[in-house]
mmCIF file of C-alpha atoms in Angstrom:
data_model
loop_
_atom_site.group_PDB
_atom_site.id
_atom_site.type_symbol
_atom_site.label_atom_id
_atom_site.label_comp_id
_atom_site.label_asym_id
_atom_site.label_seq_id
_atom_site.Cartn_x
_atom_site.Cartn_y
_atom_site.Cartn_z
ATOM 1 C CA ASP R 1153 -89.585 127.092 -172.665
ATOM 2 C CA PHE R 1154 -92.566 129.436 -172.747
ATOM 3 C CA VAL R 1155 -93.655 128.066 -176.123
ATOM 4 C CA LEU R 1156 -96.166 130.775 -177.023
ATOM 5 C CA GLU R 1157 -93.855 133.670 -176.181
ATOM 6 C CA ARG R 1158 -90.945 132.075 -178.071
ATOM 7 C CA TYR R 1159 -93.267 131.797 -181.092
ATOM 8 C CA PHE R 1160 -94.220 135.459 -180.829
ATOM 9 C CA ALA R 1161 -90.589 136.465 -180.372
ATOM 10 C CA LYS R 1162 -89.805 134.824 -183.698
ATOM 11 C CA HIS R 1163 -92.777 136.026 -185.761
ATOM 12 C CA GLU R 1164 -94.649 138.921 -184.128
ATOM 13 C CA PHE R 1165 -92.589 141.789 -185.532
ATOM 14 C CA SER R 1166 -91.674 140.317 -188.905
ATOM 15 C CA THR R 1167 -94.958 138.883 -190.201
ATOM 16 C CA LYS R 1168 -96.991 140.964 -192.654
ATOM 17 C CA TYR R 1169 -100.413 139.848 -191.382
ATOM 18 C CA LEU R 1170 -100.607 138.979 -187.694
ATOM 19 C CA LEU R 1171 -103.838 137.085 -187.018
ATOM 20 C CA CYS R 1172 -102.822 135.382 -183.763
ATOM 21 C CA SER R 1173 -102.556 138.347 -181.408
ATOM 22 C CA SER R 1174 -104.382 138.194 -178.082
ATOM 23 C CA ASP R 1175 -104.734 141.961 -177.691
ATOM 24 C CA CYS R 1176 -106.715 144.689 -179.430
ATOM 25 C CA GLU R 1177 -105.147 147.001 -181.978
ATOM 26 C CA SER R 1178 -103.250 149.655 -180.089
ATOM 27 C CA VAL R 1179 -103.369 153.430 -180.375
ATOM 28 C CA LYS R 1180 -100.732 156.158 -180.399
ATOM 29 C CA ILE R 1181 -99.633 158.040 -177.301
ATOM 30 C CA GLY R 1182 -101.030 161.171 -178.921
ATOM 31 C CA ASP R 1183 -104.472 159.593 -179.050
ATOM 32 C CA ILE R 1184 -104.416 159.261 -175.254
ATOM 33 C CA LEU R 1185 -102.671 162.545 -174.497
ATOM 34 C CA SER R 1186 -104.845 164.419 -176.942
ATOM 35 C CA SER R 1187 -105.145 167.742 -175.112
ATOM 36 C CA ASP R 1188 -102.506 170.404 -174.592
ATOM 37 C CA GLU R 1189 -103.209 170.204 -170.870
ATOM 38 C CA SER R 1190 -102.513 166.437 -170.617
ATOM 39 C CA ARG R 1191 -99.356 166.740 -172.710
ATOM 40 C CA SER R 1192 -98.113 169.598 -170.576
ATOM 41 C CA ARG R 1193 -98.636 167.563 -167.397
ATOM 42 C CA PHE R 1194 -96.931 164.546 -168.993
ATOM 43 C CA PHE R 1195 -93.797 166.534 -169.867
ATOM 44 C CA GLU R 1196 -93.643 167.836 -166.301
ATOM 45 C CA GLU R 1197 -93.490 164.291 -164.883
ATOM 46 C CA ARG R 1198 -90.208 163.480 -163.130
ATOM 47 C CA LEU R 1199 -88.444 160.236 -164.068
ATOM 48 C CA GLY R 1200 -87.699 159.033 -160.570
ATOM 49 C CA TYR R 1201 -88.788 155.932 -158.679
ATOM 50 C CA THR R 1202 -92.522 155.499 -158.222
ATOM 51 C CA GLU R 1203 -94.606 154.084 -155.377
ATOM 52 C CA SER R 1204 -94.265 150.303 -155.108
ATOM 53 C CA LEU R 1205 -98.012 149.754 -154.779
ATOM 54 C CA GLY R 1206 -98.636 151.888 -157.848
ATOM 55 C CA ASN R 1207 -99.487 155.542 -158.330
ATOM 56 C CA PRO R 1208 -102.350 156.330 -155.887
ATOM 57 C CA ILE R 1209 -104.228 158.168 -158.631
ATOM 58 C CA LEU R 1210 -103.926 155.132 -160.907
ATOM 59 C CA ARG R 1211 -105.110 152.808 -158.152
ATOM 60 C CA LYS R 1212 -108.081 155.109 -157.573
ATOM 61 C CA GLU R 1213 -108.958 155.022 -161.284
ATOM 62 C CA ILE R 1214 -108.717 151.211 -161.270
ATOM 63 C CA THR R 1215 -111.260 151.008 -158.436
ATOM 64 C CA ASN R 1216 -113.834 152.453 -160.848
ATOM 65 C CA LEU R 1217 -113.730 149.119 -162.699
ATOM 66 C CA TYR R 1218 -115.146 147.372 -159.615
ATOM 67 C CA SER R 1219 -118.147 147.811 -157.337
ATOM 68 C CA SER R 1220 -116.682 147.385 -153.843
ATOM 69 C CA ILE R 1221 -112.899 147.619 -154.249
ATOM 70 C CA GLN R 1222 -111.010 150.454 -152.585
ATOM 71 C CA GLU R 1223 -107.612 151.915 -153.397
ATOM 72 C CA LYS R 1224 -106.008 149.866 -150.607
ATOM 73 C CA ASN R 1225 -107.212 146.679 -152.344
ATOM 74 C CA VAL R 1226 -105.339 147.389 -155.610
ATOM 75 C CA PHE R 1227 -101.705 146.466 -156.311
ATOM 76 C CA VAL R 1228 -100.187 147.594 -159.627
ATOM 77 C CA PHE R 1229 -97.536 145.573 -161.470
ATOM 78 C CA SER R 1230 -95.358 145.890 -164.543
ATOM 79 C CA GLY R 1231 -97.787 143.866 -166.657
ATOM 80 C CA ALA R 1232 -100.068 140.915 -165.900
ATOM 81 C CA GLU R 1233 -97.193 138.449 -166.217
ATOM 82 C CA GLU R 1234 -95.443 139.934 -163.192
ATOM 83 C CA ALA R 1235 -98.703 139.820 -161.254
ATOM 84 C CA ILE R 1236 -99.076 136.097 -161.993
ATOM 85 C CA PHE R 1237 -95.472 135.388 -161.036
ATOM 86 C CA VAL R 1238 -95.570 137.385 -157.801
ATOM 87 C CA PHE R 1239 -98.959 135.981 -156.765
ATOM 88 C CA MET R 1240 -97.966 132.336 -157.178
ATOM 89 C CA SER R 1241 -94.446 132.773 -155.805
ATOM 90 C CA SER R 1242 -95.817 134.497 -152.701
ATOM 91 C CA LEU R 1243 -98.773 132.285 -151.820
ATOM 92 C CA LEU R 1244 -97.868 128.810 -153.087
ATOM 93 C CA LYS R 1245 -95.267 126.341 -151.855
ATOM 94 C CA LYS R 1246 -93.971 122.912 -152.786
ATOM 95 C CA GLY R 1247 -96.626 120.269 -152.193
ATOM 96 C CA ASP R 1248 -99.607 122.555 -152.710
ATOM 97 C CA HIS R 1249 -102.224 121.491 -155.235
ATOM 98 C CA ILE R 1250 -103.936 123.899 -157.627
ATOM 99 C CA ILE R 1251 -106.707 123.505 -160.185
ATOM 100 C CA VAL R 1252 -106.445 125.493 -163.416
ATOM 101 C CA GLN R 1253 -109.039 125.980 -166.145
ATOM 102 C CA THR R 1254 -107.449 124.675 -169.356
ATOM 103 C CA PRO R 1255 -106.410 125.404 -172.035
ATOM 104 C CA CYS R 1256 -104.761 128.480 -170.583
ATOM 105 C CA TYR R 1257 -101.930 130.971 -170.804
ATOM 106 C CA GLN R 1258 -98.855 128.892 -170.036
ATOM 107 C CA SER R 1259 -97.661 130.819 -166.985
ATOM 108 C CA LEU R 1260 -100.933 130.066 -165.168
ATOM 109 C CA THR R 1261 -99.712 126.478 -164.801
ATOM 110 C CA GLU R 1262 -95.946 126.606 -165.290
ATOM 111 C CA VAL R 1263 -95.073 129.102 -162.552
ATOM 112 C CA ALA R 1264 -96.881 126.991 -159.956
ATOM 113 C CA GLN R 1265 -95.599 123.679 -161.272
ATOM 114 C CA GLY R 1266 -92.105 124.448 -162.481
ATOM 115 C CA MET R 1267 -91.041 127.156 -160.034
ATOM 116 C CA CYS R 1268 -93.142 126.573 -156.917
ATOM 117 C CA GLY R 1269 -93.182 122.760 -157.034
ATOM 118 C CA CYS R 1270 -96.981 122.514 -156.952
ATOM 119 C CA GLU R 1271 -99.175 119.720 -158.226
ATOM 120 C CA VAL R 1272 -101.397 121.045 -161.018
ATOM 121 C CA THR R 1273 -104.717 119.579 -162.160
ATOM 122 C CA GLY R 1274 -106.254 120.877 -165.365
ATOM 123 C CA TRP R 1275 -109.959 121.686 -165.287
ATOM 124 C CA GLU R 1276 -110.413 120.939 -168.941
ATOM 125 C CA MET R 1277 -112.956 122.669 -171.143
ATOM 126 C CA ARG R 1278 -114.910 120.394 -173.452
ATOM 127 C CA PRO R 1279 -116.529 121.090 -176.816
ATOM 128 C CA GLU R 1280 -120.304 120.822 -176.411
ATOM 129 C CA ASN R 1281 -123.331 122.239 -178.217
ATOM 130 C CA GLY R 1282 -121.234 124.162 -180.707
ATOM 131 C CA GLY R 1283 -119.116 125.814 -178.010
ATOM 132 C CA TRP R 1284 -116.871 125.115 -175.040
ATOM 133 C CA GLN R 1285 -118.143 124.169 -171.604
ATOM 134 C CA LEU R 1286 -116.880 123.575 -168.078
ATOM 135 C CA ASP R 1287 -118.203 120.769 -165.873
ATOM 136 C CA ILE R 1288 -118.578 122.016 -162.294
ATOM 137 C CA ASN R 1289 -118.535 118.416 -161.040
ATOM 138 C CA LEU R 1290 -115.018 117.979 -162.430
ATOM 139 C CA LEU R 1291 -113.911 120.926 -160.315
ATOM 140 C CA LYS R 1292 -115.510 119.482 -157.202
ATOM 141 C CA ASP R 1293 -114.042 116.036 -157.846
ATOM 142 C CA SER R 1294 -110.542 117.482 -158.331
ATOM 143 C CA ILE R 1295 -110.321 119.081 -154.889
ATOM 144 C CA LYS R 1296 -107.890 117.370 -152.497
ATOM 145 C CA SER R 1297 -106.814 117.936 -148.910
ATOM 146 C CA ASN R 1298 -103.814 119.973 -150.140
ATOM 147 C CA THR R 1299 -105.724 122.035 -152.739
ATOM 148 C CA LYS R 1300 -105.000 125.722 -152.217
ATOM 149 C CA LEU R 1301 -106.036 127.549 -155.365
ATOM 150 C CA VAL R 1302 -108.477 127.546 -158.290
ATOM 151 C CA VAL R 1303 -107.541 129.516 -161.430
ATOM 152 C CA ILE R 1304 -110.172 130.626 -163.945
ATOM 153 C CA ASN R 1305 -110.212 132.871 -167.016
ATOM 154 C CA SER R 1306 -113.334 134.543 -168.392
ATOM 155 C CA PRO R 1307 -113.776 135.723 -171.081
ATOM 156 C CA HIS R 1308 -111.514 132.836 -171.966
ATOM 157 C CA ASN R 1309 -108.324 132.815 -174.014
ATOM 158 C CA PRO R 1310 -108.218 131.098 -176.496
ATOM 159 C CA THR R 1311 -111.835 129.878 -176.878
ATOM 160 C CA GLY R 1312 -113.714 133.098 -176.094
ATOM 161 C CA HIS R 1313 -115.956 131.151 -173.707
ATOM 162 C CA GLN R 1314 -117.820 133.205 -171.129
ATOM 163 C CA ILE R 1315 -118.559 131.406 -167.854
ATOM 164 C CA PRO R 1316 -122.317 131.608 -167.174
ATOM 165 C CA LYS R 1317 -123.209 133.704 -164.131
ATOM 166 C CA GLU R 1318 -124.797 130.754 -162.319
ATOM 167 C CA MET R 1319 -121.629 128.643 -162.703
ATOM 168 C CA PHE R 1320 -119.434 131.582 -161.748
ATOM 169 C CA GLU R 1321 -121.321 131.907 -158.481
ATOM 170 C CA GLU R 1322 -121.063 128.159 -157.929
ATOM 171 C CA ILE R 1323 -117.283 128.264 -158.472
ATOM 172 C CA ILE R 1324 -117.028 130.972 -155.813
ATOM 173 C CA ASN R 1325 -119.207 128.945 -153.448
ATOM 174 C CA VAL R 1326 -116.967 125.890 -153.941
ATOM 175 C CA CYS R 1327 -113.881 127.976 -153.163
ATOM 176 C CA ARG R 1328 -115.565 129.517 -150.121
ATOM 177 C CA GLN R 1329 -116.665 126.106 -148.831
ATOM 178 C CA HIS R 1330 -113.103 124.727 -149.017
ATOM 179 C CA GLY R 1331 -111.282 127.928 -148.040
ATOM 180 C CA LEU R 1332 -109.465 128.189 -151.385
ATOM 181 C CA TYR R 1333 -107.899 131.144 -153.099
ATOM 182 C CA LEU R 1334 -109.550 132.030 -156.411
ATOM 183 C CA PHE R 1335 -107.342 133.613 -159.078
ATOM 184 C CA SER R 1336 -109.658 135.127 -161.679
ATOM 185 C CA ASP R 1337 -107.916 136.148 -164.897
ATOM 186 C CA GLU R 1338 -110.183 138.976 -166.072
ATOM 187 C CA VAL R 1339 -107.892 140.619 -168.630
ATOM 188 C CA TYR R 1340 -110.557 140.304 -171.365
ATOM 189 C CA ARG R 1341 -113.328 141.796 -169.259
ATOM 190 C CA PHE R 1342 -115.108 144.604 -171.182
ATOM 191 C CA LEU R 1343 -114.676 142.732 -174.483
ATOM 192 C CA GLU R 1344 -117.847 140.651 -174.128
ATOM 193 C CA HIS R 1345 -120.001 140.437 -177.271
ATOM 194 C CA ASP R 1346 -122.930 141.585 -175.141
ATOM 195 C CA ALA R 1347 -122.304 143.715 -172.065
ATOM 196 C CA LYS R 1348 -125.300 142.051 -170.374
ATOM 197 C CA ASP R 1349 -123.217 138.854 -170.191
ATOM 198 C CA ARG R 1350 -120.379 140.557 -168.309
ATOM 199 C CA LEU R 1351 -119.558 138.828 -165.049
ATOM 200 C CA PRO R 1352 -118.980 140.772 -161.867
ATOM 201 C CA ALA R 1353 -115.348 140.814 -160.794
ATOM 202 C CA ALA R 1354 -114.496 137.886 -158.536
ATOM 203 C CA CYS R 1355 -112.845 140.217 -156.016
ATOM 204 C CA ASP R 1356 -116.195 141.969 -155.507
ATOM 205 C CA LEU R 1357 -117.898 138.712 -154.533
ATOM 206 C CA TYR R 1358 -115.300 136.765 -152.534
ATOM 207 C CA ASP R 1359 -112.694 138.010 -150.052
ATOM 208 C CA ASN R 1360 -110.165 135.312 -151.055
ATOM 209 C CA ALA R 1361 -110.453 136.134 -154.756
ATOM 210 C CA PHE R 1362 -107.792 137.941 -156.759
ATOM 211 C CA SER R 1363 -108.946 139.657 -159.950
ATOM 212 C CA LEU R 1364 -106.254 140.143 -162.576
ATOM 213 C CA GLY R 1365 -106.518 143.191 -164.830
ATOM 214 C CA VAL R 1366 -104.189 144.745 -167.390
ATOM 215 C CA MET R 1367 -103.995 147.627 -169.842
ATOM 216 C CA SER R 1368 -102.846 145.248 -172.601
ATOM 217 C CA LYS R 1369 -105.932 143.309 -173.674
ATOM 218 C CA SER R 1370 -109.291 145.097 -173.509
ATOM 219 C CA PHE R 1371 -107.614 148.496 -173.708
ATOM 220 C CA GLY R 1372 -105.051 147.569 -176.381
ATOM 221 C CA LEU R 1373 -102.194 149.322 -174.545
ATOM 222 C CA ALA R 1374 -99.730 146.445 -174.160
ATOM 223 C CA GLY R 1375 -96.726 148.736 -174.527
ATOM 224 C CA LEU R 1376 -97.472 150.384 -171.183
ATOM 225 C CA ARG R 1377 -96.714 147.137 -169.302
ATOM 226 C CA ILE R 1378 -99.237 147.980 -166.587
ATOM 227 C CA GLY R 1379 -101.305 145.289 -164.857
ATOM 228 C CA TRP R 1380 -102.850 144.876 -161.420
ATOM 229 C CA LEU R 1381 -104.439 142.583 -158.881
ATOM 230 C CA ALA R 1382 -107.490 143.545 -156.853
ATOM 231 C CA THR R 1383 -108.346 141.688 -153.649
ATOM 232 C CA LYS R 1384 -109.857 142.244 -150.204
ATOM 233 C CA ASN R 1385 -107.452 139.756 -148.606
ATOM 234 C CA ALA R 1386 -105.091 142.184 -146.858
ATOM 235 C CA ASN R 1387 -102.892 139.486 -145.312
ATOM 236 C CA ALA R 1388 -102.214 137.767 -148.650
ATOM 237 C CA LEU R 1389 -101.724 141.126 -150.359
ATOM 238 C CA SER R 1390 -98.998 142.057 -147.866
ATOM 239 C CA LYS R 1391 -97.036 138.950 -148.908
ATOM 240 C CA LEU R 1392 -97.242 139.999 -152.563
ATOM 241 C CA ILE R 1393 -96.077 143.506 -151.681
ATOM 242 C CA SER R 1394 -93.002 142.111 -149.945
ATOM 243 C CA PHE R 1395 -92.179 139.784 -152.839
ATOM 244 C CA LYS R 1396 -92.326 142.532 -155.454
ATOM 245 C CA ASP R 1397 -89.324 144.139 -153.741
ATOM 246 C CA TYR R 1398 -87.324 141.350 -155.407
ATOM 247 C CA THR R 1399 -88.747 141.816 -158.903
ATOM 248 C CA THR R 1400 -89.388 145.280 -160.382
ATOM 249 C CA ILE R 1401 -89.795 147.181 -157.071
ATOM 250 C CA CYS R 1402 -91.963 149.765 -158.827
ATOM 251 C CA ASN R 1403 -93.492 150.578 -162.200
ATOM 252 C CA SER R 1404 -92.686 153.022 -164.991
ATOM 253 C CA GLY R 1405 -93.870 156.531 -164.122
ATOM 254 C CA PRO R 1406 -94.678 157.525 -167.725
ATOM 255 C CA SER R 1407 -96.615 154.292 -168.203
ATOM 256 C CA GLU R 1408 -98.650 154.883 -165.072
ATOM 257 C CA PHE R 1409 -99.408 158.443 -166.190
ATOM 258 C CA ILE R 1410 -100.699 157.291 -169.587
ATOM 259 C CA ALA R 1411 -102.670 154.463 -167.947
ATOM 260 C CA ILE R 1412 -104.435 157.016 -165.740
ATOM 261 C CA GLU R 1413 -105.403 159.092 -168.761
ATOM 262 C CA ALA R 1414 -106.546 155.986 -170.686
ATOM 263 C CA LEU R 1415 -108.765 154.781 -167.835
ATOM 264 C CA ARG R 1416 -110.373 158.210 -167.642
ATOM 265 C CA MET R 1417 -111.410 157.743 -171.275
ATOM 266 C CA LYS R 1418 -112.052 154.020 -170.912
ATOM 267 C CA ASP R 1419 -115.078 153.839 -173.175
ATOM 268 C CA GLN R 1420 -113.295 155.536 -176.054
ATOM 269 C CA VAL R 1421 -110.217 153.322 -175.684
ATOM 270 C CA SER R 1422 -111.905 149.943 -175.145
ATOM 271 C CA ASN R 1423 -114.682 150.511 -177.675
ATOM 272 C CA SER R 1424 -112.583 152.151 -180.370
ATOM 273 C CA SER R 1425 -114.312 152.132 -183.740
ATOM 274 C CA ASP R 1426 -111.015 150.870 -185.138
ATOM 275 C CA GLN R 1427 -111.902 147.413 -183.815
ATOM 276 C CA ASP R 1428 -114.696 147.021 -186.358
ATOM 277 C CA LEU R 1429 -112.256 147.973 -189.096
ATOM 278 C CA ILE R 1430 -109.723 145.435 -187.838
ATOM 279 C CA VAL R 1431 -112.299 142.648 -187.842
ATOM 280 C CA SER R 1432 -113.379 143.568 -191.367
ATOM 281 C CA CYS R 1433 -109.780 143.556 -192.591
ATOM 282 C CA CYS R 1434 -109.137 140.155 -191.041
ATOM 283 C CA ILE R 1435 -112.237 138.728 -192.692
ATOM 284 C CA GLU R 1436 -111.069 140.033 -196.075
ATOM 285 C CA ILE R 1437 -107.586 138.600 -195.566
ATOM 286 C CA LEU R 1438 -109.016 135.200 -194.688
ATOM 287 C CA ARG R 1439 -111.589 135.251 -197.453
ATOM 288 C CA SER R 1440 -109.324 136.139 -200.393
ATOM 289 C CA PRO R 1441 -107.321 132.890 -200.737
ATOM 290 C CA PHE R 1442 -110.484 130.799 -200.595
ATOM 291 C CA GLU R 1443 -112.228 132.924 -203.217
ATOM 292 C CA THR R 1444 -109.166 132.672 -205.458
ATOM 293 C CA ARG R 1445 -109.094 128.901 -205.128
ATOM 294 C CA SER R 1446 -112.828 128.591 -205.834
ATOM 295 C CA LYS R 1447 -112.337 130.441 -209.102
#
């Protein structure tokens, strides 16, 4: 079972105070479609099939999140989960070995192991100096003759760890040296405590890298179910495109429309002042039982 998702299925919509969410507080559709002009265009949208690769306008807006990615390098999915599933199902086979930064979102290991028949080695984070750290030597020592993929996540869920830029570059160099795919889960990009610490997207630095993005986390728009992969590896991307014909085929037109509008107002959505209020409320919720007990 997908333990985390089964837990959320049981508690997420019935619990009074939800302090375990992995996404930002969401907004209303009206907050995104705030002008008469955008609402008029939205109501004129036809509810037919959409382009399998994703709305070209949406793909163009997504390229603005990167420095060297073009529209042809972007593939839109119905959420990040589908992107993970399609990526691993398309490019991995039984007997392949992958290395995954752990702890991690369960599908980053289980799809490869349980569905593709891969051998999975965890690149385990360790508590050091009041935080969590990765040992680059553990990554190097874990590589085998059948290693095909390295999976990383930064900013990291659940620790919040941000891979230092020097190590990030070294990870890419290790993958380049061994000809490995690099799957970079970047769904929390733009939520760094300090924007100066933001890493470049892996797909901008390495042709065999796949950068995972989604509207759910940094943008707080999980209900849209819109995610994407960005890569310069055209051959691998073509395999993903073919595989998606057996999953969702295409994405929701209304969701893609709202995603386009949200990306055009990215700074307002991702840096909503509501986030400060949410943090303050959580602190008060956590503080109150302890203050009561101390009295």
